[in-house]
JSON list of C-alpha atoms in Angstrom, two decimals:
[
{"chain": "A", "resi": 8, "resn": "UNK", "atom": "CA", "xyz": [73.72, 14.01, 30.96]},
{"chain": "A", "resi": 9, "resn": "UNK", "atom": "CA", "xyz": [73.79, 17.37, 29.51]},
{"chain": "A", "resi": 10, "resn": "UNK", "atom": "CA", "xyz": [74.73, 17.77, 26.23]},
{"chain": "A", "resi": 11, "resn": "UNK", "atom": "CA", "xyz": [75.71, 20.73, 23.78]},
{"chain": "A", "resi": 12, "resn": "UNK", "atom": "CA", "xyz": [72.62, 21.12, 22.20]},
{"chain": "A", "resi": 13, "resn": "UNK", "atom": "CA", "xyz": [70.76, 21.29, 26.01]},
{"chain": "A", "resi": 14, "resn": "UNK", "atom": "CA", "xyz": [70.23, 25.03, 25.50]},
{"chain": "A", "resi": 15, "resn": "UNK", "atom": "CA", "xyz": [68.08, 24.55, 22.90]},
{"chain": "A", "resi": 16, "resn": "UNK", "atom": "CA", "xyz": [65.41, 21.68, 24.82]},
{"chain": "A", "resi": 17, "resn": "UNK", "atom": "CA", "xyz": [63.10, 23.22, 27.47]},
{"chain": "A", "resi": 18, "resn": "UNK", "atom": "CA", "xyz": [61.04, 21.55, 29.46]},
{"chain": "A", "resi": 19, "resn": "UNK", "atom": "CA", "xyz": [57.74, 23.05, 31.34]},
{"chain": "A", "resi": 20, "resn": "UNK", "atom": "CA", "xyz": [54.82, 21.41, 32.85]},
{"chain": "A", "resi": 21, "resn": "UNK", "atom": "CA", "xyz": [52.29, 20.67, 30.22]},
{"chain": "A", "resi": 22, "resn": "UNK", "atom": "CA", "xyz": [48.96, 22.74, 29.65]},
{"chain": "A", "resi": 23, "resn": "UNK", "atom": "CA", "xyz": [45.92, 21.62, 27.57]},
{"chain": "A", "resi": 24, "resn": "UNK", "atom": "CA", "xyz": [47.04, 23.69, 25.15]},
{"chain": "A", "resi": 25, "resn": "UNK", "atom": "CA", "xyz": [49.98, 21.09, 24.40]},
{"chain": "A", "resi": 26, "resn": "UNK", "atom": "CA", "xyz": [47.60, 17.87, 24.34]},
{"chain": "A", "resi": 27, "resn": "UNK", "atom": "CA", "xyz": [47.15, 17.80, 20.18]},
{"chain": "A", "resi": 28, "resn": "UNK", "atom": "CA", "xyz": [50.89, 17.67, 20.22]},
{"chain": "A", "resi": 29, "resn": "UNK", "atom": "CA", "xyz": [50.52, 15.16, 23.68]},
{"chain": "A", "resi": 30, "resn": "UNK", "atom": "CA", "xyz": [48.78, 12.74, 21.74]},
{"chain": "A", "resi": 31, "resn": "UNK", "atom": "CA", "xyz": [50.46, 12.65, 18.33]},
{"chain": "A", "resi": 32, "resn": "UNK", "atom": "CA", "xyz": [53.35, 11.49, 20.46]},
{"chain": "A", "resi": 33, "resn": "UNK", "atom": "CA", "xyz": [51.01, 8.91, 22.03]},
{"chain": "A", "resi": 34, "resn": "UNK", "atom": "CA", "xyz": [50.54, 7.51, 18.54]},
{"chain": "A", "resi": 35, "resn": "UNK", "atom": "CA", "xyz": [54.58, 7.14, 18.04]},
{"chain": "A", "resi": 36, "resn": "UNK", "atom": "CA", "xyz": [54.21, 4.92, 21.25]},
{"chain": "A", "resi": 37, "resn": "UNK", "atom": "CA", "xyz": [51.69, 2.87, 20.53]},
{"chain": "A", "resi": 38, "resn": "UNK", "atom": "CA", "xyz": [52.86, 2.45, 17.15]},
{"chain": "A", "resi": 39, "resn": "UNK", "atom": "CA", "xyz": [56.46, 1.21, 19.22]},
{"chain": "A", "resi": 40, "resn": "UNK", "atom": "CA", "xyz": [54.12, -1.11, 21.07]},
{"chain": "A", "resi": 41, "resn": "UNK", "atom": "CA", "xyz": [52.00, -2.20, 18.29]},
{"chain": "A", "resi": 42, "resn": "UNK", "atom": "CA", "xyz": [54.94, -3.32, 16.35]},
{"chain": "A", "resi": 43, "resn": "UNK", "atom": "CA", "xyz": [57.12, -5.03, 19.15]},
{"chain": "A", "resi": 44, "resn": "UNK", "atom": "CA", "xyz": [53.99, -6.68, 20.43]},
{"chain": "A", "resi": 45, "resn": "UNK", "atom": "CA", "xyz": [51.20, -7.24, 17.87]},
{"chain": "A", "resi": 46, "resn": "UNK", "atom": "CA", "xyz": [49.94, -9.95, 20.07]},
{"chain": "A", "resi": 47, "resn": "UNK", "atom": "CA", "xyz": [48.81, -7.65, 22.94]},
{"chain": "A", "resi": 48, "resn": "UNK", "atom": "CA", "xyz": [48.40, -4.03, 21.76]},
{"chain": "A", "resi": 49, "resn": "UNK", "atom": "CA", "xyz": [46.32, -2.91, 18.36]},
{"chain": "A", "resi": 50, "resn": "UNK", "atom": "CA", "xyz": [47.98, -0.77, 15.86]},
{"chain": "A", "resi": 51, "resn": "UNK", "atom": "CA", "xyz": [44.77, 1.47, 15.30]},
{"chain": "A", "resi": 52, "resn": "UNK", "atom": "CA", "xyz": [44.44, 2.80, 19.04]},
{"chain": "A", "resi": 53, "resn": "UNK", "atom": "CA", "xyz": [46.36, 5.11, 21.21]},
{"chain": "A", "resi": 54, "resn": "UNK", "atom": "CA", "xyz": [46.23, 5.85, 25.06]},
{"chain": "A", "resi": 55, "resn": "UNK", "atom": "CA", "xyz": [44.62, 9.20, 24.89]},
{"chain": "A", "resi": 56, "resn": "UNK", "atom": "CA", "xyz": [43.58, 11.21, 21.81]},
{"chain": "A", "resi": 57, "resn": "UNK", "atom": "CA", "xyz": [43.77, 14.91, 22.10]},
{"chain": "A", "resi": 58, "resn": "UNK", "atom": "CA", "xyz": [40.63, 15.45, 23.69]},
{"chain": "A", "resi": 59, "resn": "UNK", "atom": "CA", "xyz": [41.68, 12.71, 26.58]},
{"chain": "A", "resi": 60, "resn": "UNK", "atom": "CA", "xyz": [44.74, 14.15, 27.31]},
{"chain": "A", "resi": 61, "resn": "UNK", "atom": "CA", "xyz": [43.25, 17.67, 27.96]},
{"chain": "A", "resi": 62, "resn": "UNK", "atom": "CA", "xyz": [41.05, 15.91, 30.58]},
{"chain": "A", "resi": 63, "resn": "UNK", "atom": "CA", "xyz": [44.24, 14.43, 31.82]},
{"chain": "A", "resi": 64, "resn": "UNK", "atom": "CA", "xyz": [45.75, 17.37, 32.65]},
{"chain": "A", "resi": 65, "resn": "UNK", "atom": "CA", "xyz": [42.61, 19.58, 33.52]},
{"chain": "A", "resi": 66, "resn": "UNK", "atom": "CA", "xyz": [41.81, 16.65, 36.34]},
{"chain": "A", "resi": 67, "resn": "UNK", "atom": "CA", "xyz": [45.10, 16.89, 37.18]},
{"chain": "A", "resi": 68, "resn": "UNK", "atom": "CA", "xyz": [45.29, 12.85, 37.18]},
{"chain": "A", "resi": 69, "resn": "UNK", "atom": "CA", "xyz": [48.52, 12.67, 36.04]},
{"chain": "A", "resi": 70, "resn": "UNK", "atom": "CA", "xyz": [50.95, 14.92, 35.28]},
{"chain": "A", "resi": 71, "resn": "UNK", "atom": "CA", "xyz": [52.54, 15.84, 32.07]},
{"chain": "A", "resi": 72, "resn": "UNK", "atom": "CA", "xyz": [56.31, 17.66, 31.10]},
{"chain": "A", "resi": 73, "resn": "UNK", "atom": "CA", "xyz": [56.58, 18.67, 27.55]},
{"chain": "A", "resi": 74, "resn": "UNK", "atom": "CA", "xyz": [60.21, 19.23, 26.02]},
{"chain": "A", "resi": 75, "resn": "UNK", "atom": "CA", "xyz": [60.26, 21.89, 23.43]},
{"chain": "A", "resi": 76, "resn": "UNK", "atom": "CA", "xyz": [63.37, 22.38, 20.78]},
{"chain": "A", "resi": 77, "resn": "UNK", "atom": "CA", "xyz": [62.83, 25.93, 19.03]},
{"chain": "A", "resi": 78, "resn": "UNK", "atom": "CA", "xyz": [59.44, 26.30, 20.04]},
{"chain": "A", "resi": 79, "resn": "UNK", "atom": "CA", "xyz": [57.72, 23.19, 19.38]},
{"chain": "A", "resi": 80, "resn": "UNK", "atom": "CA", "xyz": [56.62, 19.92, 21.56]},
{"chain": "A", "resi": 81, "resn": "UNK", "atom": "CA", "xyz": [59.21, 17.30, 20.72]},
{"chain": "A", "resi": 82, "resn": "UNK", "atom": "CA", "xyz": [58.85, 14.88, 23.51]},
{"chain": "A", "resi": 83, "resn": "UNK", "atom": "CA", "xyz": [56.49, 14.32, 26.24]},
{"chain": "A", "resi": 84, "resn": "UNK", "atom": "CA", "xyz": [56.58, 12.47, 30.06]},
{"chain": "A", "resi": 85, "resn": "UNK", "atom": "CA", "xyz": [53.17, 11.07, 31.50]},
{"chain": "A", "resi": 86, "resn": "UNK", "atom": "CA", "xyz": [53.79, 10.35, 34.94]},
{"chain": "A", "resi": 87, "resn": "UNK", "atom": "CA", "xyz": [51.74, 10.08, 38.49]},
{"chain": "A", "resi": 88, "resn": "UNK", "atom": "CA", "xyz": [52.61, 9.71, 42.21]},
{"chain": "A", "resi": 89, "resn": "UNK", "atom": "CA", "xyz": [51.94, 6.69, 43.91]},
{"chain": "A", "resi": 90, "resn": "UNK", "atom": "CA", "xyz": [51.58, 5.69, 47.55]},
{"chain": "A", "resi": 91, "resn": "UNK", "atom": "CA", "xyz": [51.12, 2.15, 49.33]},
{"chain": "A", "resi": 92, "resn": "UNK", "atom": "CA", "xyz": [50.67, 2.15, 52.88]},
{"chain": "A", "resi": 93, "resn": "UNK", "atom": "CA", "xyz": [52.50, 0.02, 55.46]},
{"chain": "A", "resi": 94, "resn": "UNK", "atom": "CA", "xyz": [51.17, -3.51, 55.67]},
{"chain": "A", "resi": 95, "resn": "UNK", "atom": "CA", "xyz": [52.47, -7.17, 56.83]},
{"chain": "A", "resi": 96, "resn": "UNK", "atom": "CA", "xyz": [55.23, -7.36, 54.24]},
{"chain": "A", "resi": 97, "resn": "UNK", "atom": "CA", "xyz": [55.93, -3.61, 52.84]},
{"chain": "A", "resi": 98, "resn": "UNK", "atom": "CA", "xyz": [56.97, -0.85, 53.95]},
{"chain": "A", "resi": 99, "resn": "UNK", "atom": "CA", "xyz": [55.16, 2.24, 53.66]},
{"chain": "A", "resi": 100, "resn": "UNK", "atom": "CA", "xyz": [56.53, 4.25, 50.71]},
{"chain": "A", "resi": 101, "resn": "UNK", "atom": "CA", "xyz": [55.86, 7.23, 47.63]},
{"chain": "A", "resi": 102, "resn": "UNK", "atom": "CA", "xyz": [57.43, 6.91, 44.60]},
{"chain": "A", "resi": 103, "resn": "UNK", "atom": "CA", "xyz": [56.80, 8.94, 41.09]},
{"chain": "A", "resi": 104, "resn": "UNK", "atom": "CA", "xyz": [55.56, 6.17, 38.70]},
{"chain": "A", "resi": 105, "resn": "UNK", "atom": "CA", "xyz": [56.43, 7.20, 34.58]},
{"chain": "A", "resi": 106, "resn": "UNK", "atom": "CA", "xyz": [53.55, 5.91, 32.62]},
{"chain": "A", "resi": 107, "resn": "UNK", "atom": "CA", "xyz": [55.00, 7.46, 29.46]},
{"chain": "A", "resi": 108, "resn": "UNK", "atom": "CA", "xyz": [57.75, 8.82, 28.52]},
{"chain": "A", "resi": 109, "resn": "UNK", "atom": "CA", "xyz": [57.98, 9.55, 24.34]},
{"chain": "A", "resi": 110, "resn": "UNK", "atom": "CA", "xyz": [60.13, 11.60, 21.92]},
{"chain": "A", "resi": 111, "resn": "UNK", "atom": "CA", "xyz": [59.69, 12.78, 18.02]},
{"chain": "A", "resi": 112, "resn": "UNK", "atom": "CA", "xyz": [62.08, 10.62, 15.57]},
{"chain": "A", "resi": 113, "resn": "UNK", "atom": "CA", "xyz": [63.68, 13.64, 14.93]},
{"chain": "A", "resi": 114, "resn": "UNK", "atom": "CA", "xyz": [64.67, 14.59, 18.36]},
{"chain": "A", "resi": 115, "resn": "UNK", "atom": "CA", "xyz": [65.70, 11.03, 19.54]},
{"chain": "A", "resi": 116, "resn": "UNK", "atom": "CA", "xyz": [69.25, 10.82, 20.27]},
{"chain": "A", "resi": 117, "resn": "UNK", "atom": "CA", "xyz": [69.32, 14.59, 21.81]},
{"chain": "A", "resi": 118, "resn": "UNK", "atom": "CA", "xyz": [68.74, 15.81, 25.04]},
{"chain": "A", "resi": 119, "resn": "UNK", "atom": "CA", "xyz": [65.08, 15.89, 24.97]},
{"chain": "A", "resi": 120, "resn": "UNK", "atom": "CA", "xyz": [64.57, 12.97, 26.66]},
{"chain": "A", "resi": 121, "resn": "UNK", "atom": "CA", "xyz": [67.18, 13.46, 29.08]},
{"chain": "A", "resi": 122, "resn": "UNK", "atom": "CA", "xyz": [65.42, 16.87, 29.93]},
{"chain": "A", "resi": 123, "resn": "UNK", "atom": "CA", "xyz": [62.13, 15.21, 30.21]},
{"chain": "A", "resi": 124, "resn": "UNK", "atom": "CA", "xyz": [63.77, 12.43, 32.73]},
{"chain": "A", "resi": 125, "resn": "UNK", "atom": "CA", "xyz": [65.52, 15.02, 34.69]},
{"chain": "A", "resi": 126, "resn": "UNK", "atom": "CA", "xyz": [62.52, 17.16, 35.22]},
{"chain": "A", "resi": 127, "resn": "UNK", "atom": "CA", "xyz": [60.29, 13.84, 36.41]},
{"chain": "A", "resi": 128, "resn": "UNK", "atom": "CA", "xyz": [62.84, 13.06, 39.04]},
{"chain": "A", "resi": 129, "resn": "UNK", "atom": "CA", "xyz": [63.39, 16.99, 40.02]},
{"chain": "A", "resi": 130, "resn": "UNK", "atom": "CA", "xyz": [59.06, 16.59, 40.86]},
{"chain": "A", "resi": 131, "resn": "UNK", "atom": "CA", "xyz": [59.61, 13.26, 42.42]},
{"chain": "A", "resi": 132, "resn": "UNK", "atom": "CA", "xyz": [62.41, 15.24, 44.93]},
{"chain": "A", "resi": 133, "resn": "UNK", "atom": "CA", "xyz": [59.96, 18.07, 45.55]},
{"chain": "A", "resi": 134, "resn": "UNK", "atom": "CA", "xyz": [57.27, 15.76, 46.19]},
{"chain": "A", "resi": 135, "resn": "UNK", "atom": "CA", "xyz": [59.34, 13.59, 48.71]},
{"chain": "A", "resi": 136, "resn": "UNK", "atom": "CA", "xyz": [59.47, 10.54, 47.11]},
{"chain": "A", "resi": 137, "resn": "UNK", "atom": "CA", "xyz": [61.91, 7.57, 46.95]},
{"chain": "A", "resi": 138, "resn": "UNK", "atom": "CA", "xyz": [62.41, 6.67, 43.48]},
{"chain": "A", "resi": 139, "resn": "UNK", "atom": "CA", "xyz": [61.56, 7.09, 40.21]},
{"chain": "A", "resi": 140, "resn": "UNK", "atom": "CA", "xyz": [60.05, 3.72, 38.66]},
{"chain": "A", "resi": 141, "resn": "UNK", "atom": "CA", "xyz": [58.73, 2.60, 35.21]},
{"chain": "A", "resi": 142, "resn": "UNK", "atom": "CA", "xyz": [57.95, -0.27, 32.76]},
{"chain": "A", "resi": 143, "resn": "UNK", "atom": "CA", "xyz": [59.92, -1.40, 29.83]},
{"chain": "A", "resi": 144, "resn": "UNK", "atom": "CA", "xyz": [58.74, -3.88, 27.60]},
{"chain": "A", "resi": 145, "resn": "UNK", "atom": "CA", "xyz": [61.82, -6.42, 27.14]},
{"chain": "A", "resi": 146, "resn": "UNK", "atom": "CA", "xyz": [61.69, -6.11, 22.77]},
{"chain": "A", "resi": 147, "resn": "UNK", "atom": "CA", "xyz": [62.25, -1.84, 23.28]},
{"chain": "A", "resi": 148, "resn": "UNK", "atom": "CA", "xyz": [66.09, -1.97, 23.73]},
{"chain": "A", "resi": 149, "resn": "UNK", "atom": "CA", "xyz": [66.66, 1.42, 22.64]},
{"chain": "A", "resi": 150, "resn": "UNK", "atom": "CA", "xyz": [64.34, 2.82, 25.54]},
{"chain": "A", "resi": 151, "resn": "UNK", "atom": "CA", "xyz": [66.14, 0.05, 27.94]},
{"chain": "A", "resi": 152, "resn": "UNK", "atom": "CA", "xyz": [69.51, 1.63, 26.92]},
{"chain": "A", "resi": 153, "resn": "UNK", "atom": "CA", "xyz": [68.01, 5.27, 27.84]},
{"chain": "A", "resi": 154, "resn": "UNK", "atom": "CA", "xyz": [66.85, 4.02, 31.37]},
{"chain": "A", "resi": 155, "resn": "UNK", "atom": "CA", "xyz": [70.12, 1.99, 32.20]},
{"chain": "A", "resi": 156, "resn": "UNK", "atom": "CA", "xyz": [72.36, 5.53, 31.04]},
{"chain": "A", "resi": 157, "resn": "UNK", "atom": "CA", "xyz": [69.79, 7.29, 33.32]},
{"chain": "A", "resi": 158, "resn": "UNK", "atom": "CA", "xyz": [70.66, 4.91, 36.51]},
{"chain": "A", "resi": 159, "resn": "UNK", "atom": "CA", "xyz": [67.69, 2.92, 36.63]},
{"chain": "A", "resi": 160, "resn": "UNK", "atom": "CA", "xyz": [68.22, -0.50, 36.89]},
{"chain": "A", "resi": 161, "resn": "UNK", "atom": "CA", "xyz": [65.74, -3.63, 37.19]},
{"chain": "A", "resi": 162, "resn": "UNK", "atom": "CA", "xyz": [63.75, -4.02, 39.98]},
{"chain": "A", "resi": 163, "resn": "UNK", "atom": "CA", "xyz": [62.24, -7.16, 39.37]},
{"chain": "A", "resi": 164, "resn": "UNK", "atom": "CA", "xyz": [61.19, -9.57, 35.55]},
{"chain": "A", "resi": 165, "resn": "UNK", "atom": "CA", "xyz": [57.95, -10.39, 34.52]},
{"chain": "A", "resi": 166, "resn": "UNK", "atom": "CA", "xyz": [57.90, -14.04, 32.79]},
{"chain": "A", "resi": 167, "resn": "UNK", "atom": "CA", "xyz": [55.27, -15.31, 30.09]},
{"chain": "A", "resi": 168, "resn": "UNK", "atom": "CA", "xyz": [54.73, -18.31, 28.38]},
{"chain": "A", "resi": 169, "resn": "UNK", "atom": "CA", "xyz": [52.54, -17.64, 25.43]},
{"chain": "A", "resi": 170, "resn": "UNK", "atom": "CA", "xyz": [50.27, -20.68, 24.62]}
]
């Protein structure tokens, strides 16, 4: 998935430094989720402000990869390794879970978010895990296009029945 422009999109580990940007990017999400599902999520909230998301990554909670194009945060992955044990019916297992994964209007379409994918499942590798997994609400078919040209593929549908 590398493109032509590639050479311009880094990608590092974030720092608090990067958390205003971190969470102005949280706001495009929730603004995504706000609109596709009005029902559910509030369109005057975010995740984490700026002040949150330095905690974030000062606790070292989760971890965060910015993408930068000339300099500046354009696109950011929130992600965190989980682990279930063996029990009765699974398997014991360790897989890199992306709780985020967000890019500025004007980058989407480019290789940021290709970066930031490619540098979550480089960690995952180093860390010895299996996969790679994440949610997708069924209304954002843009992201759903992103995951399916990155390999990922359904693992299982959640059903509703709103009353």
């Amino acid at each position: 998935m590398r493109g032509e422009n590639m050479e311009k999109i880094t990608v590092r580990k974030a720092a608090t430094g990067d958390a205003e940007a971190i969470a102005r990017l949280l706001t495009e999400v929730g603004k995504v989720h706000s609109e596709g599902r009005s029902d559910i999520y509030r369109s005057d909230l975010t995740k984490f402000d700026a002040e949150g998301v330095a905690r974030m990554i000062e606790r070292g909670e989760y971890l965060a990869f910015v993408a930068e194009e000339d300099g500046k945060v354009c696109g950011e992955t929130i992600c965190r390794i989980c682990e279930r044990a063996a029990d009765k019916t699974h398997k014991a297992r360790k897989w890199l879970y992306i709780d985020d994964l967000c890019v500025t209007e004007k980058c989407r379409g480019g290789q940021a978010a290709s970066a930031l994918m490619s540098a979550a499942e480089d960690y995952a590798r180093s860390c010895g895990c299996v996969s790679v997994e994440l949610n997708c609400w069924a209304f954002n078919k843009r992201a759903a296009r992103f995951y399916e040209k990155c390999g990922f593929v359904p693992q299982k549908t959640e059903y509703e029945k709103i009353l």
